[in-house]
Short mmCIF file of C-alpha atoms and ligand atoms in Angstrom, two decimals:
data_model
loop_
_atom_site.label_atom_id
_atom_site.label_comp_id
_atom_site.label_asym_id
_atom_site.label_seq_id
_atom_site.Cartn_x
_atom_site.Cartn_y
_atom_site.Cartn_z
CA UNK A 279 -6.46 -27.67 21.74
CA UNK A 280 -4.14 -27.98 18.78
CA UNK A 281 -5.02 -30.00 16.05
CA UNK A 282 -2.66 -33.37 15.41
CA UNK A 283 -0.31 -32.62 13.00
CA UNK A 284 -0.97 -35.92 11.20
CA UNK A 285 -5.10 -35.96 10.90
CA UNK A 286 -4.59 -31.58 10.20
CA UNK A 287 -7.33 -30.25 7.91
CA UNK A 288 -7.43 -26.60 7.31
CA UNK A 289 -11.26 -25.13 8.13
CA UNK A 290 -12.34 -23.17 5.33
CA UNK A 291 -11.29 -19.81 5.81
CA UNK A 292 -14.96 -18.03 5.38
CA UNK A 293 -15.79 -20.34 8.04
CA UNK A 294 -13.50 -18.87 10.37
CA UNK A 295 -14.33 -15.26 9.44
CA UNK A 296 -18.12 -16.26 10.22
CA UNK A 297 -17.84 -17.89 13.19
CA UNK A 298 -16.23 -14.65 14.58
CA UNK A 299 -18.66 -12.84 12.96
CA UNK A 300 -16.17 -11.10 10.51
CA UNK A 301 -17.80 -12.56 6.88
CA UNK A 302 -18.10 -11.86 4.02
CA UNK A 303 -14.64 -10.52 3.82
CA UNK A 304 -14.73 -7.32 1.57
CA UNK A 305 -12.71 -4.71 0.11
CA UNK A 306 -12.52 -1.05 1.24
CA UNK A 307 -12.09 1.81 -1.27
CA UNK A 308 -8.96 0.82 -3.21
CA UNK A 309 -5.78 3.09 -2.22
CA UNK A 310 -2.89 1.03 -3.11
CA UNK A 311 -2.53 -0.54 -6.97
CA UNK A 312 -0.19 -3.71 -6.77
CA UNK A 313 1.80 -4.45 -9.64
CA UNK A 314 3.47 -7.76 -10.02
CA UNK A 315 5.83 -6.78 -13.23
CA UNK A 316 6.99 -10.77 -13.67
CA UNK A 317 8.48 -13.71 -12.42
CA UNK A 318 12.03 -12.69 -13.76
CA UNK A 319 14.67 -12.56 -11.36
CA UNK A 320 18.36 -12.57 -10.54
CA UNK A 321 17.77 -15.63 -7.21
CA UNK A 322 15.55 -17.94 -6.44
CA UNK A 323 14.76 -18.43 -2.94
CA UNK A 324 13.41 -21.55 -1.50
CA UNK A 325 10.43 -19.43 0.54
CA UNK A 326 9.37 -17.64 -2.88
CA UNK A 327 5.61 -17.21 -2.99
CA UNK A 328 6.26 -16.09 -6.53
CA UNK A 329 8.39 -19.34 -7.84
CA UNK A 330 10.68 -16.65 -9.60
CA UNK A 331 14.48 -17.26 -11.09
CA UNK A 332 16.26 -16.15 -13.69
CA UNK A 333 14.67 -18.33 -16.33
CA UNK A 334 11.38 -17.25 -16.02
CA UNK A 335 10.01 -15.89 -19.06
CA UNK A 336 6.85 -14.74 -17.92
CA UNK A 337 7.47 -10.76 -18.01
CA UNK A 338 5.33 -7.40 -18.30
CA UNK A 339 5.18 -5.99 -22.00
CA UNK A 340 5.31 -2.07 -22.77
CA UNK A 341 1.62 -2.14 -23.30
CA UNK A 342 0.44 -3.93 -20.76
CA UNK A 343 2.70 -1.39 -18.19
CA UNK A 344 1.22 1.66 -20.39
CA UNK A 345 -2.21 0.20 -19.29
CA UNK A 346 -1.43 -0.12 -15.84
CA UNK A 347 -0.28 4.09 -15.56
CA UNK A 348 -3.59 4.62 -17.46
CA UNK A 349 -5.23 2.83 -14.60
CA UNK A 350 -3.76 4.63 -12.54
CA UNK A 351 -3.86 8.28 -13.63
CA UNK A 352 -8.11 7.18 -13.96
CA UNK A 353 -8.00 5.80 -10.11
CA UNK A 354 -7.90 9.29 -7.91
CA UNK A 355 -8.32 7.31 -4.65
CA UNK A 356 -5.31 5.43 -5.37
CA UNK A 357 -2.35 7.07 -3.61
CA UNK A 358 0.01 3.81 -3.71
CA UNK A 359 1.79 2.34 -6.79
CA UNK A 360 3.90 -0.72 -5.35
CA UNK A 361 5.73 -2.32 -7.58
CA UNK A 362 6.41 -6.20 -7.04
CA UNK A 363 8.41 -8.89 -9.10
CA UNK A 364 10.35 -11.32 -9.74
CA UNK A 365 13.00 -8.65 -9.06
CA UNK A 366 10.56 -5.40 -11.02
CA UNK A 367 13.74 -3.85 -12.04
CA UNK A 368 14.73 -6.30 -14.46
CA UNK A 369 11.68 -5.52 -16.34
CA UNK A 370 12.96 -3.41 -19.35
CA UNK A 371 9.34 -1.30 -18.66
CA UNK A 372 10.77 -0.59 -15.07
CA UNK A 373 11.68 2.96 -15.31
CA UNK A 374 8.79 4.08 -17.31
CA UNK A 375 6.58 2.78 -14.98
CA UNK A 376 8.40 4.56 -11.99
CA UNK A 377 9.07 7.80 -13.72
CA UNK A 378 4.96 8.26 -14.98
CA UNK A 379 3.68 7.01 -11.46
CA UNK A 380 5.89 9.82 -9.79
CA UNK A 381 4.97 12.39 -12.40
CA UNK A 382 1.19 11.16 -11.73
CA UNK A 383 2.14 12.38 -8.16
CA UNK A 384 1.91 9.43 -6.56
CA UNK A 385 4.03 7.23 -3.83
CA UNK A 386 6.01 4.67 -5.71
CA UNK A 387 6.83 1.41 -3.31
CA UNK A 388 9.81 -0.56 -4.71
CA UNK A 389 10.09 -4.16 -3.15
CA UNK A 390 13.76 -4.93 -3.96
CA UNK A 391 16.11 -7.92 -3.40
CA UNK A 392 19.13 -5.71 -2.95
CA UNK A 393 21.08 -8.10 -4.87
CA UNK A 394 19.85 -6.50 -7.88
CA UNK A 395 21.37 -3.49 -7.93
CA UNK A 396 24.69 -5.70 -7.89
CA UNK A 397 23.75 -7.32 -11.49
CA UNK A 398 25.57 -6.57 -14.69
CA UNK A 399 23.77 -3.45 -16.33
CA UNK A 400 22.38 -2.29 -13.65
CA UNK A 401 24.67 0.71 -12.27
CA UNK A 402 22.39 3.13 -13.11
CA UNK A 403 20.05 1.70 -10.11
CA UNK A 404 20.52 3.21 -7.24
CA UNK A 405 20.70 6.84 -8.52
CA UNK A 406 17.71 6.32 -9.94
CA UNK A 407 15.76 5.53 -7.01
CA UNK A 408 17.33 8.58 -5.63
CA UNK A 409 16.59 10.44 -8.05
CA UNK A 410 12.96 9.16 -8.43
CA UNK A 411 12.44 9.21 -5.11
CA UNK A 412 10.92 5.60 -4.51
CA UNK A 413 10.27 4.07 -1.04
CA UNK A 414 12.41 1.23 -0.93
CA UNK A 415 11.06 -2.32 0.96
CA UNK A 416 14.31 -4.86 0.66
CA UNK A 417 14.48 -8.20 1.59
CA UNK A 418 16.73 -9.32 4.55
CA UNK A 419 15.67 -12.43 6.00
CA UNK A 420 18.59 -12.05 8.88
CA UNK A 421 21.30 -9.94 10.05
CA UNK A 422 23.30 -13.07 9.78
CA UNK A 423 25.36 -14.06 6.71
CA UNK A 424 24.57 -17.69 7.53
CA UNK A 425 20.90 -17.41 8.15
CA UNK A 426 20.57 -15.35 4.75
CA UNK A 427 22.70 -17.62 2.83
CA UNK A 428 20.38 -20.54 3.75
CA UNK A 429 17.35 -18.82 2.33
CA UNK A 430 18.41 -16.82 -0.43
CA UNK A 431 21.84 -18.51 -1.81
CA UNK A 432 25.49 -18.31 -1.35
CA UNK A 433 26.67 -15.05 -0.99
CA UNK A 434 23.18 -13.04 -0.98
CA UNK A 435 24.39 -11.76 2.34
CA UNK A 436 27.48 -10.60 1.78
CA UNK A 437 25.60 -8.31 -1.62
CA UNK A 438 22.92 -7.46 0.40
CA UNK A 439 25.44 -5.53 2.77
CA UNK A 440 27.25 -3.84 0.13
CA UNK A 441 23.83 -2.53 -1.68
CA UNK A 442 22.32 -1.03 1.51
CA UNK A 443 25.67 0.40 2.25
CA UNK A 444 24.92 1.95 -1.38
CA UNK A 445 21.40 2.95 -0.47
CA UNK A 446 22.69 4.70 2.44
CA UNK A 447 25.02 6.80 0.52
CA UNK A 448 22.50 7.80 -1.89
CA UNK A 449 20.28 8.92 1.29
CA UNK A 450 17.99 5.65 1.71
CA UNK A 451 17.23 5.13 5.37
CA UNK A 452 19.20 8.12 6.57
CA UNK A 453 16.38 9.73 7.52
CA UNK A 454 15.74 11.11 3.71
CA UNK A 455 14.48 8.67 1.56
CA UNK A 456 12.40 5.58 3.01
CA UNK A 457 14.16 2.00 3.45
CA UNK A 458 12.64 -0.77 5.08
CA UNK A 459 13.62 -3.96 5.32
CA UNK A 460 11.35 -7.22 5.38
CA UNK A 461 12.04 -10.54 7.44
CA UNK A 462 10.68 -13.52 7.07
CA UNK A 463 11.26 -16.92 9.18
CA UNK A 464 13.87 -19.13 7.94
CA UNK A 465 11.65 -22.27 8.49
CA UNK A 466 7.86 -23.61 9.38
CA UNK A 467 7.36 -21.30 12.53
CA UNK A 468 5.52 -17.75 13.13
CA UNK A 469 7.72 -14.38 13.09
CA UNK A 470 8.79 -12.85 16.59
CA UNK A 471 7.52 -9.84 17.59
CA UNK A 472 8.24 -6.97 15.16
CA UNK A 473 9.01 -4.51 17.34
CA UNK A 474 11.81 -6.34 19.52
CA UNK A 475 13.25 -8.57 16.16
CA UNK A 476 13.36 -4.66 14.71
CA UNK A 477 15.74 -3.49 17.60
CA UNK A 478 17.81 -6.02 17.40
CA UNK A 479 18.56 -5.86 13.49
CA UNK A 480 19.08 -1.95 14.17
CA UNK A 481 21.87 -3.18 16.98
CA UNK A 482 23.57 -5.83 14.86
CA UNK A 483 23.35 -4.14 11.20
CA UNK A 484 24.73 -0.63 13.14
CA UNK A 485 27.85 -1.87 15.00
CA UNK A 486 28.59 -5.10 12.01
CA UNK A 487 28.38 -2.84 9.01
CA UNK A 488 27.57 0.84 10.10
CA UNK A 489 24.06 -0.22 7.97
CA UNK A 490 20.85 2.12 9.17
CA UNK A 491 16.96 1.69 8.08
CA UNK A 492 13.96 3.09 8.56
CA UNK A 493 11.74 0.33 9.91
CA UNK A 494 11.43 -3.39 10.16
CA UNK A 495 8.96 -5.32 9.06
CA UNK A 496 8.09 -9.00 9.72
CA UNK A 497 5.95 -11.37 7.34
CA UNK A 498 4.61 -14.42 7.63
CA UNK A 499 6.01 -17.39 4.88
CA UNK A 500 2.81 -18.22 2.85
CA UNK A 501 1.94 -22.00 2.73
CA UNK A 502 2.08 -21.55 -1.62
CA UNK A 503 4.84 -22.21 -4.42
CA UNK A 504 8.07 -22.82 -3.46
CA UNK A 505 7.47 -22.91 0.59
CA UNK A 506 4.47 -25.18 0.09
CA UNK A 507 7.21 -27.37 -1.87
CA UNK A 508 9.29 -27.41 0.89
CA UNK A 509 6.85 -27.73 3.59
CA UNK A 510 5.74 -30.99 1.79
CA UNK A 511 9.40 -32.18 1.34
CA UNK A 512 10.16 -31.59 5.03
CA UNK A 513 6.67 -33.28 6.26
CA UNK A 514 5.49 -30.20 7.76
CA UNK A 515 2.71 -29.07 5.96
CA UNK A 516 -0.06 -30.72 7.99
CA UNK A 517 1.80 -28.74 11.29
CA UNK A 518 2.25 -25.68 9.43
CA UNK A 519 -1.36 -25.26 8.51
CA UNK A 520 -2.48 -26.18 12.14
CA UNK A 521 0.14 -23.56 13.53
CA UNK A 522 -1.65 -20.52 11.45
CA UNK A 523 -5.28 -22.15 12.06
CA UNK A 524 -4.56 -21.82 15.30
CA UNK A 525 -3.44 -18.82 15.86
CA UNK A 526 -5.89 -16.89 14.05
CA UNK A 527 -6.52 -13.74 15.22
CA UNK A 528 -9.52 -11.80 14.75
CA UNK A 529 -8.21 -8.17 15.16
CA UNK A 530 -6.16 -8.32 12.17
CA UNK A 531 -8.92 -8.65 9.83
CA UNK A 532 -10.04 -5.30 9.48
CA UNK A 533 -6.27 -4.40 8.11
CA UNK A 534 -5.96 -7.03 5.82
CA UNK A 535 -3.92 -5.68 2.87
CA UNK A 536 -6.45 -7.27 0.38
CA UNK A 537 -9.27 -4.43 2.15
CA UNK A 538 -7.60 -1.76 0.24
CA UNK A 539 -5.43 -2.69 -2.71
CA UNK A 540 -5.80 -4.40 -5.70
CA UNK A 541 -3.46 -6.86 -7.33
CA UNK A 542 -2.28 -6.68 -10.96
CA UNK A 543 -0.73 -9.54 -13.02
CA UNK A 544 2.37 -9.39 -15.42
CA UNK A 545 -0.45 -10.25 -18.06
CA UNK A 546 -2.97 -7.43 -17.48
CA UNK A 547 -5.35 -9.93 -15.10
CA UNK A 548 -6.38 -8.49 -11.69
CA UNK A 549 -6.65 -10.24 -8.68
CA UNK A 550 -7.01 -9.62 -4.74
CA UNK A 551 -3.86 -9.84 -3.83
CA UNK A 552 -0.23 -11.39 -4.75
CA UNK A 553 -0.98 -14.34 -3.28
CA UNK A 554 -3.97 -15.07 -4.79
CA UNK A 555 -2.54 -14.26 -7.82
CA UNK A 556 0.43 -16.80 -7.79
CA UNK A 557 -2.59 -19.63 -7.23
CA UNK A 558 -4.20 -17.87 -9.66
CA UNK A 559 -7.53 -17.13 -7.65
CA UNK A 560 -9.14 -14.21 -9.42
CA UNK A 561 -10.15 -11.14 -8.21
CA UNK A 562 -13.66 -11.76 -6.64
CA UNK A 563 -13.48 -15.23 -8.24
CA UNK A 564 -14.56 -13.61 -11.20
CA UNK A 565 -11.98 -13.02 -14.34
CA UNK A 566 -11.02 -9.71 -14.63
CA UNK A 567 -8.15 -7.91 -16.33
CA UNK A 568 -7.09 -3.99 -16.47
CA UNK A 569 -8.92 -3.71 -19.65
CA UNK A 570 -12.14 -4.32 -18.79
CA UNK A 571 -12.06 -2.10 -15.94
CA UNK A 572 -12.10 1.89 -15.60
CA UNK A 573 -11.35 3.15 -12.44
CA UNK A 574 -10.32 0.27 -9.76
CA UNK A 575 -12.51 2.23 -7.71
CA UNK A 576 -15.16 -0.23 -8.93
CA UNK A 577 -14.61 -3.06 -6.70
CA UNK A 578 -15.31 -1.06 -4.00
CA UNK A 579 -17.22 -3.64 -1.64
CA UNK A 580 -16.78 -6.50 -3.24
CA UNK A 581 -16.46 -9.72 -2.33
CA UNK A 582 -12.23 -10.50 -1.83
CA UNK A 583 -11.79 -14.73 -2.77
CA UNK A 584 -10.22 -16.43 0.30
CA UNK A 585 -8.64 -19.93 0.57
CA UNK A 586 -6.94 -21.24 3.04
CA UNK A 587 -3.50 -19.64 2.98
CA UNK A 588 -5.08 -16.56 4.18
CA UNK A 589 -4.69 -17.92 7.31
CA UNK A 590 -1.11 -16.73 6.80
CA UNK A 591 -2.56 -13.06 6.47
CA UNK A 592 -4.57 -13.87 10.08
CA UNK A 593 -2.19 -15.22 12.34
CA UNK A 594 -0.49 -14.15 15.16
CA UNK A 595 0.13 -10.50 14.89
CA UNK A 596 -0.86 -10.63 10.98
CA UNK A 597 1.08 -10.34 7.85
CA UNK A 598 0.89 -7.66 5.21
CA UNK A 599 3.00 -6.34 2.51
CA UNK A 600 3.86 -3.71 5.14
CA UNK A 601 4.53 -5.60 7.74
CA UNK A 602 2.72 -6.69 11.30
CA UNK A 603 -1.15 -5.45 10.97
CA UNK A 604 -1.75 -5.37 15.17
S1 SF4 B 2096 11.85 -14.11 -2.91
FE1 SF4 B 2096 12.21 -12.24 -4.08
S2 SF4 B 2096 14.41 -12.27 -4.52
FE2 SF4 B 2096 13.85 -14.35 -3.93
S3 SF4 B 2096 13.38 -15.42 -5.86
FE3 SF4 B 2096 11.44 -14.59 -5.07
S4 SF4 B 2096 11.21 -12.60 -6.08
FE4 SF4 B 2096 13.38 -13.21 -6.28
S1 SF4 B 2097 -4.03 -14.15 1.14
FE1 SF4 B 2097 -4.73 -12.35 0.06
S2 SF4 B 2097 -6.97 -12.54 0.03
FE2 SF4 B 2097 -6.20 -13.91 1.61
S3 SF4 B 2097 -6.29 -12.68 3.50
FE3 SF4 B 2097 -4.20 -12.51 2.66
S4 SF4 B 2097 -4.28 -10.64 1.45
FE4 SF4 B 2097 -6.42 -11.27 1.80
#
């Protein structure tokens, strides 16, 4: 039976895991290093886990992101650099970060806004994800300029049609060079089913605006930051949390994202994930940063440090940075 909205408290997450026999949650062999570069960035969205906007200050330095590639060329396991923000490319470390990762030989994951590659300054963008050959994952919360506009700001839609009509050109999600696009719900409720919302954005972003993409993939709003603000202003935090409680599903646990990556800060500190890393939960619960560490490696089967947001990771079909986990 569903909880009442009104007398809602979230069970500690641990508890849950136990009870389906699933605890201690712990992390796999590390193949993906998470890079949040800084809360800089061009919008500010009312769902933003990250509480980013253009007057953020809080920003990557060179050797912090020289650090981070020596990490990397030390981690041989790790096969995944995905770079995170704020929007990342506004950090003036950007390129060198890209350009060693991919002569390190490894997959470089962008997670772009779109909008970005609109800004003043910034022409050189697009050619050099081309040319770099990144795998692009942009934000499009709806096919709809309306729906888009409500989340992101006025006009984000309208800019976010004429960069992925730029990406395409350059070869992004034309069946060369990867482009995905990420959705998440406009308000307090779960995301459809990725498969069927991911048909329908191919329909609608094909006949509109001639737009094509690789793949589609759906995320669940984390109850943190900026959504957490609004959940509270709207009264709906109590129903919220009861919404992912309940619908916590237990076959999504074994491909939680936190299993095989490891998060790094703007400042050097490490953490599970991006999430736990905006709340400022540290990796493990112990503090960490890249230079105490060799290879990351390391924290193979440790402990991961759960609260209870990562409900948002569990329910329904599950949320990842890549998507739907079942
Ligand atoms: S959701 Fe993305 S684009 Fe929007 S403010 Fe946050 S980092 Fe920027
Ligand atoms: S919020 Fe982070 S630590 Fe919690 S389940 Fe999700 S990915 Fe794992």
């Amino acid at each position: 039976m569903a909880a009442s909205p009104e007398t809602f408290s979230a069970p500690h997450f641990d508890v849950t895991l136990a009870r389906h026999g699933l605890s201690p949650l712990r992390r796999e062999s590390p193949r993906t290093i998470q890079v949040n570069v800084g809360k800089l960035c061009n919008q500010a969205c009312h769902h933003c886990h990250v509480d980013a906007g253009p007057r953020r200050t809080e920003i990557m330095t060179r050797a912090t992101a020289e650090h981070v590639i020596e990490i990397l060329a030390a981690s041989p396991g790790v096969t995944t650099i995905d770079i995170t923000g704020g929007a990342p490319e506004l950090n003036p470390n950007f390129a060198m970060l890209v350009e060693r990762a991919r002569a390190l030989g490894r997959i470089v994951i962008i997670r772009c806004n779109l909008t970005v590659t609109l800004e003043p300054r910034m022409e050189w963008l697009v050619d050099f994800y081309r040319r770099s050959r990144v795998e692009l994952i942009c934000s499009l919360p709806c096919y709809t300029a309306e729906n888009v506009d409500q989340q992101r700001g006025s006009g984000v839609f309208e800019k976010s049609i004429v960069a992925m009509r730029q990406l395409n050109a350059a070869g992004f999600g034309r069946g060369e060079l990867r482009l995905d696009l990420v959705y998440n719900p406009i308000g307090a409720s779960l995301p459809p089913p990725q498969a069927e919302l991911e048909n329908r954005y191919r329909a609608e972003l094909a006949s509109n605006f001639d737009i094509t993409f690789d793949h589609l993939l759906t995320i669940t709003n984390m109850p943190i930051a900026r959504f957490a603000h609004q959940l509270a202003t709207t009264g709906d935090q109590a129903r919220y949390m009861s919404l992912l409680v309940n619908h916590f599903n237990p076959a999504t646990v074994d491909a939680l994202m936190c299993r095989s990556l490891v998060s790094i800060g703007w400042d050097g500190q490490l953490y599970d994930c991006d999430f736990n890393q905006m709340l400022e939960i540290p990796l493990g619960g112990a503090n960490r940063t890249i230079w105490n560490i060799d290879d990351v490696a390391e924290f193979t089967g440790d402990r991961i440090a759960t609260a209870s947001h990562c409900f948002g990771c569990t329910a329904g079909a599950g949320s990842s940075c890549t998507g739907a986990i079942t």
